mmCIF file of C-alpha atoms and ligand atoms in Angstrom:
data_model
loop_
_atom_site.group_PDB
_atom_site.id
_atom_site.type_symbol
_atom_site.label_atom_id
_atom_site.label_comp_id
_atom_site.label_asym_id
_atom_site.label_seq_id
_atom_site.Cartn_x
_atom_site.Cartn_y
_atom_site.Cartn_z
ATOM 1 C CA UNK A 1018 49.633 14.332 -67.103
ATOM 2 C CA UNK A 1019 50.706 10.828 -66.778
ATOM 3 C CA UNK A 1020 49.080 8.496 -69.273
ATOM 4 C CA UNK A 1021 46.843 6.912 -67.318
ATOM 5 C CA UNK A 1022 45.518 2.463 -68.314
ATOM 6 C CA UNK A 1023 41.667 2.309 -68.173
ATOM 7 C CA UNK A 1024 40.108 -1.302 -67.225
ATOM 8 C CA UNK A 1025 39.087 -1.454 -71.431
ATOM 9 C CA UNK A 1026 42.256 -0.523 -72.210
ATOM 10 C CA UNK A 1027 44.249 -3.071 -69.981
ATOM 11 C CA UNK A 1028 41.856 -6.223 -70.571
ATOM 12 C CA UNK A 1029 41.675 -5.240 -75.019
ATOM 13 C CA UNK A 1030 45.607 -5.302 -74.275
ATOM 14 C CA UNK A 1031 45.672 -8.092 -72.493
ATOM 15 C CA UNK A 1032 43.827 -10.018 -75.513
ATOM 16 C CA UNK A 1033 45.607 -8.537 -78.005
ATOM 17 C CA UNK A 1034 49.019 -9.485 -76.685
ATOM 18 C CA UNK A 1035 49.551 -12.277 -74.265
ATOM 19 C CA UNK A 1036 46.020 -13.736 -76.444
ATOM 20 C CA UNK A 1037 45.593 -15.011 -72.321
ATOM 21 C CA UNK A 1038 42.055 -13.228 -72.607
ATOM 22 C CA UNK A 1039 39.144 -14.694 -75.041
ATOM 23 C CA UNK A 1040 36.703 -12.174 -76.366
ATOM 24 C CA UNK A 1041 33.552 -13.446 -74.305
ATOM 25 C CA UNK A 1042 35.480 -12.945 -70.768
ATOM 26 C CA UNK A 1043 36.737 -9.580 -71.527
ATOM 27 C CA UNK A 1044 33.029 -8.570 -71.807
ATOM 28 C CA UNK A 1045 31.844 -10.736 -68.444
ATOM 29 C CA UNK A 1046 34.102 -8.658 -66.896
ATOM 30 C CA UNK A 1047 34.011 -5.136 -68.261
ATOM 31 C CA UNK A 1048 29.881 -6.296 -67.782
ATOM 32 C CA UNK A 1049 30.667 -7.196 -63.951
ATOM 33 C CA UNK A 1050 32.445 -3.645 -63.591
ATOM 34 C CA UNK A 1051 29.447 -1.985 -65.056
ATOM 35 C CA UNK A 1052 26.801 -3.264 -62.850
ATOM 36 C CA UNK A 1053 29.973 -2.690 -59.593
ATOM 37 C CA UNK A 1054 29.769 0.726 -60.652
ATOM 38 C CA UNK A 1055 25.475 1.252 -60.487
ATOM 39 C CA UNK A 1056 25.471 -0.691 -56.986
ATOM 40 C CA UNK A 1057 28.731 2.504 -56.116
ATOM 41 C CA UNK A 1058 26.386 4.702 -57.010
ATOM 42 C CA UNK A 1059 23.822 3.364 -54.592
ATOM 43 C CA UNK A 1060 25.857 2.812 -51.792
ATOM 44 C CA UNK A 1061 26.945 6.269 -51.665
ATOM 45 C CA UNK A 1062 23.474 7.765 -52.086
ATOM 46 C CA UNK A 1063 23.156 6.213 -48.561
ATOM 47 C CA UNK A 1064 19.301 7.458 -46.715
ATOM 48 C CA UNK A 1065 19.170 9.726 -50.038
ATOM 49 C CA UNK A 1066 18.514 7.072 -51.809
ATOM 50 C CA UNK A 1067 16.226 5.026 -49.891
ATOM 51 C CA UNK A 1068 18.803 1.904 -49.730
ATOM 52 C CA UNK A 1069 19.551 2.010 -46.417
ATOM 53 C CA UNK A 1070 17.662 -0.621 -43.657
ATOM 54 C CA UNK A 1071 16.221 -4.281 -43.625
ATOM 55 C CA UNK A 1072 13.682 -6.401 -46.089
ATOM 56 C CA UNK A 1073 11.347 -8.770 -43.862
ATOM 57 C CA UNK A 1074 12.622 -11.335 -46.100
ATOM 58 C CA UNK A 1075 14.905 -14.252 -45.499
ATOM 59 C CA UNK A 1076 17.414 -15.256 -48.223
ATOM 60 C CA UNK A 1077 18.213 -19.330 -48.609
ATOM 61 C CA UNK A 1078 21.026 -18.918 -45.615
ATOM 62 C CA UNK A 1079 18.310 -17.857 -43.214
ATOM 63 C CA UNK A 1080 19.886 -14.166 -42.982
ATOM 64 C CA UNK A 1081 17.413 -11.410 -42.975
ATOM 65 C CA UNK A 1082 18.021 -9.508 -46.697
ATOM 66 C CA UNK A 1083 19.041 -5.810 -46.660
ATOM 67 C CA UNK A 1084 17.574 -3.475 -49.566
ATOM 68 C CA UNK A 1085 21.342 -3.262 -50.802
ATOM 69 C CA UNK A 1086 21.554 -7.163 -51.184
ATOM 70 C CA UNK A 1087 19.222 -7.874 -53.036
ATOM 71 C CA UNK A 1088 19.452 -4.257 -54.863
ATOM 72 C CA UNK A 1089 22.467 -5.026 -55.675
ATOM 73 C CA UNK A 1090 21.664 -8.675 -56.953
ATOM 74 C CA UNK A 1091 18.978 -7.057 -59.062
ATOM 75 C CA UNK A 1092 21.594 -5.142 -60.972
ATOM 76 C CA UNK A 1093 24.097 -7.707 -61.313
ATOM 77 C CA UNK A 1094 21.771 -9.925 -63.229
ATOM 78 C CA UNK A 1095 20.576 -7.616 -65.047
ATOM 79 C CA UNK A 1096 24.087 -6.337 -66.339
ATOM 80 C CA UNK A 1097 24.785 -10.036 -67.233
ATOM 81 C CA UNK A 1098 21.404 -11.381 -68.735
ATOM 82 C CA UNK A 1099 21.532 -10.671 -72.912
ATOM 83 C CA UNK A 1100 25.364 -10.122 -73.284
ATOM 84 C CA UNK A 1101 25.868 -13.654 -75.193
ATOM 85 C CA UNK A 1102 28.600 -14.255 -72.882
ATOM 86 C CA UNK A 1103 27.153 -16.418 -69.849
ATOM 87 C CA UNK A 1104 25.466 -20.291 -68.946
ATOM 88 C CA UNK A 1105 23.887 -19.218 -66.375
ATOM 89 C CA UNK A 1106 24.712 -17.534 -62.936
ATOM 90 C CA UNK A 1107 24.658 -18.116 -58.904
ATOM 91 C CA UNK A 1108 24.543 -15.762 -56.226
ATOM 92 C CA UNK A 1109 23.915 -15.382 -52.242
ATOM 93 C CA UNK A 1110 20.747 -14.186 -52.393
ATOM 94 C CA UNK A 1111 19.552 -16.918 -54.904
ATOM 95 C CA UNK A 1112 18.860 -20.105 -53.205
ATOM 96 C CA UNK A 1113 18.922 -21.791 -57.007
ATOM 97 C CA UNK A 1114 20.423 -21.022 -59.697
ATOM 98 C CA UNK A 1115 19.638 -18.214 -62.990
ATOM 99 C CA UNK A 1116 19.513 -19.448 -66.485
ATOM 100 C CA UNK A 1117 19.683 -16.936 -69.238
ATOM 101 C CA UNK A 1118 16.445 -16.799 -70.288
ATOM 102 C CA UNK A 1119 15.763 -18.231 -73.746
ATOM 103 C CA UNK A 1120 15.330 -14.893 -75.737
ATOM 104 C CA UNK A 1121 19.075 -14.060 -75.162
ATOM 105 C CA UNK A 1122 22.239 -15.905 -76.988
ATOM 106 C CA UNK A 1123 23.662 -18.093 -74.632
ATOM 107 C CA UNK A 1124 27.763 -18.088 -73.892
ATOM 108 C CA UNK A 1125 30.321 -20.496 -71.764
ATOM 109 C CA UNK A 1126 31.117 -18.657 -68.691
ATOM 110 C CA UNK A 1127 29.259 -18.827 -64.837
ATOM 111 C CA UNK A 1128 29.375 -16.367 -63.126
ATOM 112 C CA UNK A 1129 29.154 -16.761 -59.320
ATOM 113 C CA UNK A 1130 28.207 -13.657 -57.134
ATOM 114 C CA UNK A 1131 28.298 -12.380 -53.779
ATOM 115 C CA UNK A 1132 26.464 -9.339 -54.131
ATOM 116 C CA UNK A 1133 26.433 -7.166 -51.646
ATOM 117 C CA UNK A 1134 29.365 -8.189 -48.885
ATOM 118 C CA UNK A 1135 29.057 -7.069 -45.586
ATOM 119 C CA UNK A 1136 26.025 -6.442 -44.893
ATOM 120 C CA UNK A 1137 26.308 -5.531 -41.237
ATOM 121 C CA UNK A 1138 28.385 -2.236 -42.125
ATOM 122 C CA UNK A 1139 25.780 -1.403 -44.702
ATOM 123 C CA UNK A 1140 23.742 0.977 -42.036
ATOM 124 C CA UNK A 1141 26.867 1.774 -39.970
ATOM 125 C CA UNK A 1142 28.820 3.139 -43.405
ATOM 126 C CA UNK A 1143 31.686 0.952 -43.328
ATOM 127 C CA UNK A 1144 33.104 -0.290 -46.351
ATOM 128 C CA UNK A 1145 31.595 -3.083 -48.036
ATOM 129 C CA UNK A 1146 32.010 -4.684 -51.108
ATOM 130 C CA UNK A 1147 30.580 -7.180 -54.348
ATOM 131 C CA UNK A 1148 32.575 -10.419 -54.961
ATOM 132 C CA UNK A 1149 32.467 -12.858 -58.308
ATOM 133 C CA UNK A 1150 34.169 -15.964 -59.773
ATOM 134 C CA UNK A 1151 34.069 -17.232 -62.936
ATOM 135 C CA UNK A 1152 33.939 -20.842 -64.244
ATOM 136 C CA UNK A 1153 33.510 -22.596 -68.011
ATOM 137 C CA UNK A 1154 30.550 -24.086 -68.348
ATOM 138 C CA UNK A 1155 31.437 -28.006 -68.472
ATOM 139 C CA UNK A 1156 32.312 -28.846 -72.464
ATOM 140 C CA UNK A 1157 29.824 -31.870 -72.305
ATOM 141 C CA UNK A 1158 26.358 -29.416 -70.615
ATOM 142 C CA UNK A 1159 26.480 -27.329 -74.794
ATOM 143 C CA UNK A 1160 22.721 -27.996 -76.126
ATOM 144 C CA UNK A 1161 20.945 -28.564 -73.004
ATOM 145 C CA UNK A 1162 20.588 -26.409 -69.782
ATOM 146 C CA UNK A 1163 22.857 -25.947 -67.395
ATOM 147 C CA UNK A 1164 22.113 -27.871 -64.199
ATOM 148 C CA UNK A 1165 23.424 -26.631 -60.817
ATOM 149 C CA UNK A 1166 25.621 -29.623 -61.130
ATOM 150 C CA UNK A 1167 27.400 -27.835 -63.788
ATOM 151 C CA UNK A 1168 28.768 -24.813 -60.884
ATOM 152 C CA UNK A 1169 30.419 -27.432 -58.889
ATOM 153 C CA UNK A 1170 33.645 -27.002 -59.917
ATOM 154 C CA UNK A 1171 36.659 -26.988 -57.754
ATOM 155 C CA UNK A 1172 37.955 -22.984 -57.128
ATOM 156 C CA UNK A 1173 41.423 -23.652 -59.250
ATOM 157 C CA UNK A 1174 38.859 -23.626 -62.451
ATOM 158 C CA UNK A 1175 37.870 -20.193 -61.860
ATOM 159 C CA UNK A 1176 39.082 -18.864 -64.738
ATOM 160 C CA UNK A 1177 39.018 -14.941 -63.311
ATOM 161 C CA UNK A 1178 38.353 -13.814 -59.910
ATOM 162 C CA UNK A 1179 37.634 -10.666 -58.103
ATOM 163 C CA UNK A 1180 36.042 -7.863 -56.328
ATOM 164 C CA UNK A 1181 34.284 -4.324 -56.225
ATOM 165 C CA UNK A 1182 35.168 -3.016 -52.692
ATOM 166 C CA UNK A 1183 32.617 0.104 -51.819
ATOM 167 C CA UNK A 1184 35.284 2.340 -49.204
ATOM 168 C CA UNK A 1185 36.192 5.717 -48.979
ATOM 169 C CA UNK A 1186 37.270 5.140 -52.796
ATOM 170 C CA UNK A 1187 35.849 2.907 -55.083
ATOM 171 C CA UNK A 1188 38.106 0.048 -56.219
ATOM 172 C CA UNK A 1189 37.845 -2.888 -58.395
ATOM 173 C CA UNK A 1190 40.542 -5.974 -57.702
ATOM 174 C CA UNK A 1191 41.326 -8.378 -60.475
ATOM 175 C CA UNK A 1192 42.829 -11.157 -61.872
ATOM 176 C CA UNK A 1193 42.881 -13.804 -65.313
ATOM 177 C CA UNK A 1194 45.060 -16.278 -63.764
ATOM 178 C CA UNK A 1195 47.991 -13.544 -64.331
ATOM 179 C CA UNK A 1196 48.986 -11.858 -61.400
ATOM 180 C CA UNK A 1197 46.721 -9.648 -59.597
ATOM 181 C CA UNK A 1198 45.531 -5.755 -60.974
ATOM 182 C CA UNK A 1199 43.979 -3.338 -58.860
ATOM 183 C CA UNK A 1200 41.677 -0.482 -60.737
ATOM 184 C CA UNK A 1201 40.083 3.116 -58.797
ATOM 185 C CA UNK A 1202 37.226 4.157 -60.161
ATOM 186 C CA UNK A 1203 37.134 8.019 -61.437
ATOM 187 C CA UNK A 1204 33.946 9.219 -60.533
ATOM 188 C CA UNK A 1205 34.015 12.587 -62.565
ATOM 189 C CA UNK A 1206 34.756 10.023 -65.609
ATOM 190 C CA UNK A 1207 32.892 6.867 -64.862
ATOM 191 C CA UNK A 1208 35.766 5.489 -65.513
ATOM 192 C CA UNK A 1209 37.710 2.126 -63.466
ATOM 193 C CA UNK A 1210 41.980 3.890 -64.048
ATOM 194 C CA UNK A 1211 44.257 1.398 -62.850
ATOM 195 C CA UNK A 1212 46.733 2.090 -60.885
ATOM 196 C CA UNK A 1213 47.776 -0.982 -58.698
ATOM 197 C CA UNK A 1214 49.582 -3.267 -60.969
ATOM 198 C CA UNK A 1215 51.191 -6.950 -59.441
ATOM 199 C CA UNK A 1216 49.413 -6.675 -56.376
ATOM 200 C CA UNK A 1217 51.575 -8.609 -53.887
ATOM 201 C CA UNK A 1218 51.160 -9.746 -49.787
ATOM 202 C CA UNK A 1219 54.343 -10.265 -48.204
ATOM 203 C CA UNK A 1220 54.548 -13.769 -46.542
ATOM 204 C CA UNK A 1221 55.051 -12.739 -43.161
ATOM 205 C CA UNK A 1222 52.411 -10.567 -41.540
ATOM 206 C CA UNK A 1223 52.225 -9.495 -37.968
ATOM 207 C CA UNK A 1224 48.506 -8.363 -38.148
ATOM 208 C CA UNK A 1225 45.817 -10.562 -37.913
ATOM 209 C CA UNK A 1226 41.959 -10.323 -38.150
ATOM 210 C CA UNK A 1227 39.396 -12.761 -36.723
ATOM 211 C CA UNK A 1228 35.980 -12.253 -35.108
ATOM 212 C CA UNK A 1229 37.698 -12.233 -31.293
ATOM 213 C CA UNK A 1230 34.115 -12.820 -29.856
ATOM 214 C CA UNK A 1231 34.060 -16.499 -31.235
ATOM 215 C CA UNK A 1232 37.057 -17.450 -29.204
ATOM 216 C CA UNK A 1233 35.614 -19.723 -26.555
ATOM 217 C CA UNK A 1234 34.091 -21.580 -29.440
ATOM 218 C CA UNK A 1235 37.394 -22.304 -31.911
ATOM 219 C CA UNK A 1236 39.044 -25.281 -32.480
ATOM 220 C CA UNK A 1237 42.285 -25.935 -30.308
ATOM 221 C CA UNK A 1238 44.454 -25.109 -33.505
ATOM 222 C CA UNK A 1239 42.823 -21.719 -33.918
ATOM 223 C CA UNK A 1240 43.393 -20.864 -29.977
ATOM 224 C CA UNK A 1241 46.515 -21.820 -29.875
ATOM 225 C CA UNK A 1242 47.939 -19.769 -33.146
ATOM 226 C CA UNK A 1243 45.546 -16.651 -31.676
ATOM 227 C CA UNK A 1244 46.874 -16.972 -27.757
ATOM 228 C CA UNK A 1245 50.512 -17.053 -29.375
ATOM 229 C CA UNK A 1246 49.431 -13.799 -31.174
ATOM 230 C CA UNK A 1247 48.405 -12.143 -28.146
ATOM 231 C CA UNK A 1248 51.733 -12.800 -26.102
ATOM 232 C CA UNK A 1249 53.432 -10.779 -28.019
ATOM 233 C CA UNK A 1250 57.190 -10.180 -28.302
ATOM 234 C CA UNK A 1251 57.881 -12.086 -24.815
ATOM 235 C CA UNK A 1252 55.778 -15.455 -26.214
ATOM 236 C CA UNK A 1253 56.603 -18.245 -28.666
ATOM 237 C CA UNK A 1254 56.559 -16.321 -31.452
ATOM 238 C CA UNK A 1255 58.891 -13.364 -30.096
ATOM 239 C CA UNK A 1256 56.678 -10.244 -32.038
ATOM 240 C CA UNK A 1257 53.510 -8.350 -31.090
ATOM 241 C CA UNK A 1258 50.475 -8.297 -33.048
ATOM 242 C CA UNK A 1259 47.946 -6.550 -34.227
ATOM 243 C CA UNK A 1260 44.411 -7.149 -34.389
ATOM 244 C CA UNK A 1261 41.616 -5.879 -36.686
ATOM 245 C CA UNK A 1262 38.425 -6.918 -37.801
ATOM 246 C CA UNK A 1263 36.189 -5.207 -39.950
ATOM 247 C CA UNK A 1264 33.480 -7.816 -40.590
ATOM 248 C CA UNK A 1265 32.636 -7.777 -44.218
ATOM 249 C CA UNK A 1266 35.305 -9.866 -45.722
ATOM 250 C CA UNK A 1267 35.624 -7.653 -49.258
ATOM 251 C CA UNK A 1268 37.584 -5.122 -46.623
ATOM 252 C CA UNK A 1269 39.119 -7.678 -45.013
ATOM 253 C CA UNK A 1270 41.309 -9.021 -47.193
ATOM 254 C CA UNK A 1271 41.892 -6.192 -48.842
ATOM 255 C CA UNK A 1272 44.019 -5.264 -45.446
ATOM 256 C CA UNK A 1273 45.874 -8.020 -46.229
ATOM 257 C CA UNK A 1274 46.469 -7.444 -49.926
ATOM 258 C CA UNK A 1275 47.153 -3.882 -49.519
ATOM 259 C CA UNK A 1276 50.086 -4.521 -46.932
ATOM 260 C CA UNK A 1277 49.870 -8.671 -45.376
ATOM 261 C CA UNK A 1278 48.396 -9.834 -43.426
ATOM 262 C CA UNK A 1279 45.879 -12.831 -42.177
ATOM 263 C CA UNK A 1280 42.778 -13.527 -42.052
ATOM 264 C CA UNK A 1281 40.712 -16.449 -40.316
ATOM 265 C CA UNK A 1282 36.946 -17.439 -40.471
ATOM 266 C CA UNK A 1283 37.471 -21.069 -38.716
ATOM 267 C CA UNK A 1284 34.644 -24.258 -38.015
ATOM 268 C CA UNK A 1285 33.507 -23.243 -34.819
ATOM 269 C CA UNK A 1286 31.142 -25.009 -31.988
ATOM 270 C CA UNK A 1287 28.570 -22.963 -32.693
ATOM 271 C CA UNK A 1288 27.326 -24.395 -35.996
ATOM 272 C CA UNK A 1289 29.721 -27.583 -35.153
ATOM 273 C CA UNK A 1290 27.801 -28.916 -37.775
ATOM 274 C CA UNK A 1291 29.166 -26.464 -40.323
ATOM 275 C CA UNK A 1292 32.843 -26.039 -41.782
ATOM 276 C CA UNK A 1293 32.255 -22.755 -41.024
ATOM 277 C CA UNK A 1294 30.388 -19.728 -41.880
ATOM 278 C CA UNK A 1295 31.943 -17.964 -45.094
ATOM 279 C CA UNK A 1296 31.005 -19.171 -48.344
ATOM 280 C CA UNK A 1297 33.255 -21.621 -50.193
ATOM 281 C CA UNK A 1298 32.037 -20.684 -54.161
ATOM 282 C CA UNK A 1299 31.431 -16.723 -53.851
ATOM 283 C CA UNK A 1300 33.020 -15.610 -51.271
ATOM 284 C CA UNK A 1301 36.448 -18.612 -50.228
ATOM 285 C CA UNK A 1302 37.056 -19.364 -53.749
ATOM 286 C CA UNK A 1303 37.323 -15.990 -55.608
ATOM 287 C CA UNK A 1304 39.388 -14.229 -53.026
ATOM 288 C CA UNK A 1305 41.407 -17.197 -52.573
ATOM 289 C CA UNK A 1306 42.026 -17.268 -56.023
ATOM 290 C CA UNK A 1307 43.290 -13.691 -55.474
ATOM 291 C CA UNK A 1308 45.156 -14.615 -53.020
ATOM 292 C CA UNK A 1309 47.537 -17.162 -54.262
ATOM 293 C CA UNK A 1310 47.459 -14.966 -57.457
ATOM 294 C CA UNK A 1311 49.017 -11.868 -55.409
ATOM 295 C CA UNK A 1312 52.072 -15.044 -53.647
ATOM 296 C CA UNK A 1313 49.513 -15.928 -50.491
ATOM 297 C CA UNK A 1314 47.836 -19.151 -49.443
ATOM 298 C CA UNK A 1315 44.464 -19.747 -48.519
ATOM 299 C CA UNK A 1316 43.483 -23.094 -46.728
ATOM 300 C CA UNK A 1317 40.489 -24.413 -44.715
ATOM 301 C CA UNK A 1318 43.056 -25.520 -42.053
ATOM 302 C CA UNK A 1319 44.162 -28.814 -43.805
ATOM 303 C CA UNK A 1320 44.085 -27.512 -47.270
ATOM 304 C CA UNK A 1321 43.634 -25.895 -50.318
ATOM 305 C CA UNK A 1322 40.604 -24.150 -50.772
ATOM 306 C CA UNK A 1323 41.299 -24.099 -54.387
ATOM 307 C CA UNK A 1324 41.052 -28.016 -54.190
ATOM 308 C CA UNK A 1325 38.240 -28.210 -52.378
ATOM 309 C CA UNK A 1326 35.627 -29.759 -54.251
ATOM 310 C CA UNK A 1327 31.615 -28.600 -53.540
ATOM 311 C CA UNK A 1328 28.464 -30.354 -53.121
ATOM 312 C CA UNK A 1329 26.036 -27.937 -53.851
ATOM 313 C CA UNK A 1330 26.165 -24.350 -54.311
ATOM 314 C CA UNK A 1331 26.036 -22.751 -51.032
ATOM 315 C CA UNK A 1332 28.425 -24.994 -48.835
ATOM 316 C CA UNK A 1333 30.171 -23.297 -46.214
ATOM 317 C CA UNK A 1334 34.326 -23.342 -45.694
ATOM 318 C CA UNK A 1335 36.940 -22.191 -43.130
ATOM 319 C CA UNK A 1336 39.374 -20.325 -44.165
ATOM 320 C CA UNK A 1337 42.477 -19.241 -43.028
ATOM 321 C CA UNK A 1338 43.772 -16.753 -46.085
ATOM 322 C CA UNK A 1339 46.804 -13.873 -46.730
ATOM 323 C CA UNK A 1340 50.345 -14.504 -45.718
ATOM 324 C CA UNK A 1341 51.864 -17.261 -46.394
ATOM 325 C CA UNK A 1342 54.335 -18.282 -43.826
ATOM 326 C CA UNK A 1343 51.479 -17.727 -40.955
ATOM 327 C CA UNK A 1344 48.926 -19.971 -42.754
ATOM 328 C CA UNK A 1345 51.294 -22.494 -43.205
ATOM 329 C CA UNK A 1346 51.701 -22.109 -39.556
ATOM 330 C CA UNK A 1347 48.139 -22.518 -39.035
ATOM 331 C CA UNK A 1348 47.544 -24.675 -41.197
ATOM 332 C CA UNK A 1349 50.419 -27.291 -39.260
ATOM 333 C CA UNK A 1350 49.029 -26.616 -36.089
ATOM 334 C CA UNK A 1351 45.734 -28.235 -37.233
ATOM 335 C CA UNK A 1352 47.851 -31.403 -38.701
ATOM 336 C CA UNK A 1353 49.453 -31.410 -35.715
ATOM 337 C CA UNK A 1354 46.659 -31.885 -33.799
ATOM 338 C CA UNK A 1355 45.309 -34.633 -35.475
HETATM 339 P P1 LIG D 1444 27.195 -11.782 -46.110
HETATM 340 O O1 LIG D 1444 27.209 -10.380 -46.121
HETATM 341 O O2 LIG D 1444 27.967 -11.387 -47.858
HETATM 342 O O3 LIG D 1444 26.263 -12.313 -45.937
HETATM 343 O O4 LIG D 1444 29.495 -12.024 -45.408
HETATM 344 C C1 LIG D 1444 29.421 -11.724 -44.474
HETATM 345 C C2 LIG D 1444 30.622 -11.797 -43.620
HETATM 346 C C3 LIG D 1444 31.485 -12.219 -44.498
HETATM 347 O O5 LIG D 1444 31.667 -10.624 -44.909
HETATM 348 C C4 LIG D 1444 32.735 -11.233 -43.060
HETATM 349 O O6 LIG D 1444 33.866 -11.608 -42.945
HETATM 350 C C5 LIG D 1444 31.451 -11.729 -42.279
HETATM 351 O O7 LIG D 1444 30.459 -12.321 -42.640
HETATM 352 C C6 LIG D 1444 31.496 -11.141 -40.745
HETATM 353 O O8 LIG D 1444 31.310 -11.952 -39.207
HETATM 354 P P2 LIG D 1444 30.989 -11.695 -37.795
HETATM 355 O O9 LIG D 1444 29.349 -11.669 -37.860
HETATM 356 O O10 LIG D 1444 30.751 -13.015 -37.347
HETATM 357 O O11 LIG D 1444 31.786 -10.495 -37.838
HETATM 358 MN MN1 LIG D 1445 29.423 -12.313 -48.308
HETATM 359 MN MN1 LIG D 1446 26.010 -11.078 -48.910
#
């Protein structure tokens, strides 16, 4: 049998050889990945584990919470409180930040997560995931209580990002800033095994992902891009495109990391005062870091997402992400329409 590399081994070697990974960050990634195993287990039980369905509560975004949104949030909070690696956490499911209780030691990292992405797919047995982003607490925060403003750093300050996808296989896709790797969960052994080394997105693609039902609400540059894709071989693009939309960002991004593609969730006129549907800090930023690390590109239509300076924890953003040449084209269409 070929020698298998576990996540632990991968991280230890990275820490030892490249000196690229501080011990505390290694611990953080191990703990998050362990929490994702627990979530994966709950997800796979479905109705048998009584984890399907909604609660009567709403989150800060005004979305009805699913049972699994709340379970996953608690699993991540509990797993990450005691290790001494974190200063605080933030989540899609919590209005404000979660400080590490005083009974535990504190570390220098900030962890942000979308505990369960793709909630609308939970009850229909379609792939869903967990997204996470890691920042460092600002140096001037040592010795005082962490505040929400300490989290408001641009995405290019992330020191690690990743997601777990709960699909036909459970996988963990990770970057610590030197490329993207993927691990598959070996359920019998209970360990993450390195299966995807150096994940790279091809610059060109014939596959796009967007919620087409919103077409009538889009801005002209988005409409122009999608119209040209739909025109196919005989149109200006001179090739046929294929369309996919899972409605779990994790799954749509996983597809484009595996075989290329472009994913758009643009601003639209349904809620003109919001820049888009997806959240900057725990959806768009980690995915943009992964995609850039895999040679792709990510913009809000105009600028690099990773350079957007957030002004609040739950800020939203327009997302154009994936194969470099297609994202560059959509971005150019936005600039031309200015
Ligand atoms: P969440 O389940 O964390 O609220 O995120 C759902 C997001 C994202 O995963 C997906 O790309 C998008 O919402 C789907 O939106 P539509 O309902 O417009 O398809
Ligand atoms: Mn989400
Ligand atoms: Mn979510």
